[in-house]
Coordinates of C-alpha atoms (C1' of nucleotides) in Angstrom, one line a residue:
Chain A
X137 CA 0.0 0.0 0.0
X138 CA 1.5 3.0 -0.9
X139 CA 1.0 6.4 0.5
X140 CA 0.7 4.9 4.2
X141 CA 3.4 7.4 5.1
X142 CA 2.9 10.9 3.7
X143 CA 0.0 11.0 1.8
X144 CA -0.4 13.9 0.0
X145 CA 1.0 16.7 1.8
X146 CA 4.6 16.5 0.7
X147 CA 4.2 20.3 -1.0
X148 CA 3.0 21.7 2.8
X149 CA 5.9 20.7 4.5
X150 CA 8.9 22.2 1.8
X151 CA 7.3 25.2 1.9
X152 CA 7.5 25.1 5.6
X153 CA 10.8 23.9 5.6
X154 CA 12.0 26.3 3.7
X155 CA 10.5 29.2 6.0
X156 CA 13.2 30.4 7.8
X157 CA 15.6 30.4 5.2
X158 CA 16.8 29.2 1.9
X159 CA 18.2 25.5 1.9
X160 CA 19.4 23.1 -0.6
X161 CA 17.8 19.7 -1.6
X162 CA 19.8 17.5 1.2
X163 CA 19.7 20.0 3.3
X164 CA 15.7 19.9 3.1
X165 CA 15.4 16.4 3.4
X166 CA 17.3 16.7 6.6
X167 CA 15.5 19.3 7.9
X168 CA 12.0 17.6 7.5
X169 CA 13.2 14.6 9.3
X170 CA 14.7 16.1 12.3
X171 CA 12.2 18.9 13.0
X172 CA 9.2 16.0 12.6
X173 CA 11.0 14.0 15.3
X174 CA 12.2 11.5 12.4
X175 CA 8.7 10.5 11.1
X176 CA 8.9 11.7 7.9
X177 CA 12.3 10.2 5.9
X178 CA 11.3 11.6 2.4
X179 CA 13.6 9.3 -0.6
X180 CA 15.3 11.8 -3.0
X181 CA 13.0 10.5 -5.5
X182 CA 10.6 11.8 -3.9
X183 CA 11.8 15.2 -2.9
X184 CA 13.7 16.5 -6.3
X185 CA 10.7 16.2 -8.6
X186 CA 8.5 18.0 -5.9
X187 CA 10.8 20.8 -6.0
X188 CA 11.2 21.4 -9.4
X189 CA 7.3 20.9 -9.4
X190 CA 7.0 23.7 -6.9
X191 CA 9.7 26.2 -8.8
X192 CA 7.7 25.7 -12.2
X193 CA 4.5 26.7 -10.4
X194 CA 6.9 29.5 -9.4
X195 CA 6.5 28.8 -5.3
X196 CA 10.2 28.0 -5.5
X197 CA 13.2 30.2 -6.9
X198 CA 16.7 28.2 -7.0
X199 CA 19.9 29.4 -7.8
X200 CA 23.0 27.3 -7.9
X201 CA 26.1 28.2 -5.5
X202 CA 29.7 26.8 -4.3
X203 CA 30.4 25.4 -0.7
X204 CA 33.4 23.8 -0.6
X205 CA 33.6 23.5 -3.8
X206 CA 30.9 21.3 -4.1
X207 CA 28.1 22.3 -6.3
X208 CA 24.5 22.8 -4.4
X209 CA 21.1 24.0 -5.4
X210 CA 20.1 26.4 -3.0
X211 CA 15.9 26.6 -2.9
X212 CA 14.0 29.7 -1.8
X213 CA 9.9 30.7 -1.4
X214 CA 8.8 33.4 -3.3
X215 CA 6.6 35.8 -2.2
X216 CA 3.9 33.9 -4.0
X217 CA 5.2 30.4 -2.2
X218 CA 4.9 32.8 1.5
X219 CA 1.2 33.5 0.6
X220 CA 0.8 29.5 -1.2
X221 CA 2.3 28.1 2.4
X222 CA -0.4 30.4 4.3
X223 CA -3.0 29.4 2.3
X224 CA -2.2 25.5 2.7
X225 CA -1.7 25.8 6.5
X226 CA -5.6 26.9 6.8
X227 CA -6.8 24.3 4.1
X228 CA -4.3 21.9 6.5
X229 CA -6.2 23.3 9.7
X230 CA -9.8 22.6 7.3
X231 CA -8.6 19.5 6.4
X232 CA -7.7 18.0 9.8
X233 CA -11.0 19.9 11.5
X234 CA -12.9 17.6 9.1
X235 CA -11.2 14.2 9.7
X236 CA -11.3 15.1 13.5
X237 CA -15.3 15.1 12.6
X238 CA -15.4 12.0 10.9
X239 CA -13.3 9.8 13.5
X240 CA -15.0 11.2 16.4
X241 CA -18.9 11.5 15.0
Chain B
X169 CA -4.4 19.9 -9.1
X170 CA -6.0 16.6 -7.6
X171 CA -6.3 14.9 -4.6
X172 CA -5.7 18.6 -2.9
X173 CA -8.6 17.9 -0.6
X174 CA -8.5 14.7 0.5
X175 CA -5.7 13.3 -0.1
X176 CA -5.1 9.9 0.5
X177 CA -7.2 9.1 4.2
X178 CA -10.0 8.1 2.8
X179 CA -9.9 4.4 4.0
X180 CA -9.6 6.0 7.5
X181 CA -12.4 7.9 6.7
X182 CA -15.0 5.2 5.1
X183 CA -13.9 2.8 8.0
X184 CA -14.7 5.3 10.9
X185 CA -17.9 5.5 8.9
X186 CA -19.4 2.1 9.3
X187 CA -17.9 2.1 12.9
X188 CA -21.3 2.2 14.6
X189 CA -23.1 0.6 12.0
X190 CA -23.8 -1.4 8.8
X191 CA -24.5 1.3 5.7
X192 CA -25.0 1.0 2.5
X193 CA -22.6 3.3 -0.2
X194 CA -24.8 5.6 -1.1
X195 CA -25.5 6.5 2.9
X196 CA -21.7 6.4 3.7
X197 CA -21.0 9.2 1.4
X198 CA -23.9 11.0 3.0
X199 CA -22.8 9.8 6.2
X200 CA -19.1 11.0 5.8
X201 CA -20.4 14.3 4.5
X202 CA -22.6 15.4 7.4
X203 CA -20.0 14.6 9.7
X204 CA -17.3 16.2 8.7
X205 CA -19.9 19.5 8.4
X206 CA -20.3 19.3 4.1
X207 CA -15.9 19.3 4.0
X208 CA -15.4 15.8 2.6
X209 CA -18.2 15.6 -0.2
X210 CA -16.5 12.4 -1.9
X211 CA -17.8 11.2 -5.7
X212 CA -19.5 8.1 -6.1
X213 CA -16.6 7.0 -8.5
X214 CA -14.4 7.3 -5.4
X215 CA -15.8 5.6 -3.0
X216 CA -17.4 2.6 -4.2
X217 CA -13.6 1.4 -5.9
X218 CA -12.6 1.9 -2.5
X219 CA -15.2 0.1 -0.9
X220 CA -14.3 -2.7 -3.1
X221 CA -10.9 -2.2 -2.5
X222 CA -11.6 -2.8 1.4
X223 CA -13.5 -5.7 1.3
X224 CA -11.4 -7.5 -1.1
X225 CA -8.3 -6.9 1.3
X226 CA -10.6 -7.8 4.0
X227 CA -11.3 -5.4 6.1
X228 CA -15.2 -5.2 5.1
X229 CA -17.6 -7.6 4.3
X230 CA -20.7 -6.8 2.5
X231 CA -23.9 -8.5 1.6
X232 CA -26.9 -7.9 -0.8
X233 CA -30.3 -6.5 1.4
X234 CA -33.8 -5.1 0.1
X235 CA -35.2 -1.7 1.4
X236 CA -38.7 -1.0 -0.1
X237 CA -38.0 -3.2 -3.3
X238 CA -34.6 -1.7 -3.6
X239 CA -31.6 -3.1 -3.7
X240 CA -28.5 -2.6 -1.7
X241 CA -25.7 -3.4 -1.1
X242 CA -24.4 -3.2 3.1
X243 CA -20.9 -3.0 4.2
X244 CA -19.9 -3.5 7.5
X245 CA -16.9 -4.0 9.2
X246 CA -14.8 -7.1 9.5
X247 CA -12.8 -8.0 12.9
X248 CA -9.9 -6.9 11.0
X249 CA -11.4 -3.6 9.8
X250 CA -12.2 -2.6 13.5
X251 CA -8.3 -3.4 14.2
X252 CA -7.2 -1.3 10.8
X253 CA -9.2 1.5 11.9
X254 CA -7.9 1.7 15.2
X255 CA -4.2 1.1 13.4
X256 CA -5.4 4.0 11.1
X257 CA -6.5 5.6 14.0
X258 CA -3.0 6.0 15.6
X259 CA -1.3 6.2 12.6
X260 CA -3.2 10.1 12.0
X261 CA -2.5 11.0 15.2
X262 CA 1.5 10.2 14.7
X263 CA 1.2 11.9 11.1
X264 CA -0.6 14.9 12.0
X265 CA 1.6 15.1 15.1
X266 CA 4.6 15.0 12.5
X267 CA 3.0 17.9 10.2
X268 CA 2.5 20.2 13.1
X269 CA 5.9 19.7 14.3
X270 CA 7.4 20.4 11.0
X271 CA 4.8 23.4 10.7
X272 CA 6.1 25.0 14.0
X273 CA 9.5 24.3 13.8
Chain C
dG43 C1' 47.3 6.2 -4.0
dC44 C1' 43.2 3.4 -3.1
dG45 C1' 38.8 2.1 -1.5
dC46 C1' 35.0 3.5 0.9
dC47 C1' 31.5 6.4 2.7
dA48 C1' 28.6 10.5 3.1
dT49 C1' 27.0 14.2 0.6
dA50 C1' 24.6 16.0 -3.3
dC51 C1' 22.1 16.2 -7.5
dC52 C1' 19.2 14.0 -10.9
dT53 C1' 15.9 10.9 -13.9
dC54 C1' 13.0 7.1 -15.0
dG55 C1' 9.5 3.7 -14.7
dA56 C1' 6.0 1.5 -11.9
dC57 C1' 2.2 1.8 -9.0
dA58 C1' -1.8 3.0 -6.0
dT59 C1' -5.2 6.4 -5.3
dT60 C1' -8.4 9.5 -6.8
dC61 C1' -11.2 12.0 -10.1
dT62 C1' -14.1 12.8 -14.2
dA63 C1' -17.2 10.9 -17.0
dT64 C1' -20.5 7.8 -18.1
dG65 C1' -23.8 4.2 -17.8
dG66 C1' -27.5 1.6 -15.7
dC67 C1' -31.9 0.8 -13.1
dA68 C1' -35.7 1.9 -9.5
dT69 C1' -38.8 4.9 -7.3
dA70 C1' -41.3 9.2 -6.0
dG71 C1' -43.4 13.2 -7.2
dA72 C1' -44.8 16.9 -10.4
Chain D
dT171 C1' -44.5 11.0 -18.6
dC172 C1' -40.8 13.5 -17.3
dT173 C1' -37.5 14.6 -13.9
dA174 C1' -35.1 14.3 -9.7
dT175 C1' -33.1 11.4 -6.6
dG176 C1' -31.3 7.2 -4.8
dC177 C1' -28.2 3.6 -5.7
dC178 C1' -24.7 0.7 -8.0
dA179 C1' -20.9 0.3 -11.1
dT180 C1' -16.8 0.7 -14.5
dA181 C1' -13.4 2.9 -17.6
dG182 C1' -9.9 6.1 -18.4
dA183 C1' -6.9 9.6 -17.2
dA184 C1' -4.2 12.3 -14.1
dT185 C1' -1.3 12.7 -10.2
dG186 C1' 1.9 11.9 -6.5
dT187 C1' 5.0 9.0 -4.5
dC188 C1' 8.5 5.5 -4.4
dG189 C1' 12.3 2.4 -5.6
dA190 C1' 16.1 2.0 -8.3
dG191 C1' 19.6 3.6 -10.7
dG192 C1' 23.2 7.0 -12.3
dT193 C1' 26.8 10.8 -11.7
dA194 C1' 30.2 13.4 -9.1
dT195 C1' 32.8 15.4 -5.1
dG196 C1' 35.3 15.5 -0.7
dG197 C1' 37.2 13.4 3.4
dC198 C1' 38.9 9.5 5.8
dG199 C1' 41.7 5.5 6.9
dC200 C1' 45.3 2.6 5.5

DNA sequence: GCGCCATACCTCGACATTCTATGGCATAGA
DNA sequence: TCTATGCCATAGAATGTCGAGGTATGGCGC
């Protein structure tokens, strides 16, 4: 059974992610597990195509940069992916209010 | 953009549903719509694959009844659906505990 | 210098879930 | 008789996610 895991919200939590400040791919990954207390261990598979995803719908903006000499893609919300996390944290709030309902009817 | 309303938690959903009682498809769409206050408002193209999904993986059974000449078709849970919900049950809670963690970081 | 591991990026194909669209039939009411 | 509603169902397409695989760099131990 797929989707037992994350289920559909994989866009919410980048954006979130990314709210403080910009981070790189890896660098997201990480951040998702450790700030969810390692429940969420997203596969690069997973992650990369959500990202670019997320820049074409022009959430995102990405610019490539040096540490180390290692090459890194460094991922940042637009103003448009600040008002597109907003919006998704009060449809997230709806969404959870309504299964709340359901279990608990 | 699909699935951005209900993404995936719809077996939780349809089980909590029949938790008190046997219902027919028709009344668990109705059922799942009132109590979640008119949020989850699922298609009948939805539910009834995944009714069928259920019961073939065993977690509802289902038998032919007649109501006023009509027929219908009753689902109700299985022993192992009432485990899976309250599997289903614990698994939301540790997933929406893991969003809202992520979400406050 | 060599092998190994972690970091870092990426694409591809497969799969399950969900949606839209469509069909059918029965019954109640206008 | 026509229409709305209740009720079941399937087919086809879209989408998101995952697993697997590929590339490359830097640091470490030996």
């Amino acid at each position: 059974m797929a989707r037992e895991q994350y289920s559909g919200h994989l866009d919410l939590l980048l954006l979130a992610a990314l709210r403080a400040r910009p981070l790189h791919g890896y660098a997201i990954i990480d951040q998702v597990r450790r700030s969810s207390g390692n429940r969420f261990d997203y596969p690069e598979g997973t992650v990369y195509p959500a990202l670019h995803r997320l820049e074409d719908g022009g959430l995102l903006r990405s610019r490539w940069g040096d540490v180390d000499g290692r090459r890194r893609r460094e991922y940042e919300l637009t103003a448009r992916g600040v008002e597109a996390l907003a919006e998704q944290r009060s449809e997230w709030d709806r969404f959870t209010a309504g299964v709340r309902a359901v279990l608990e009817q």
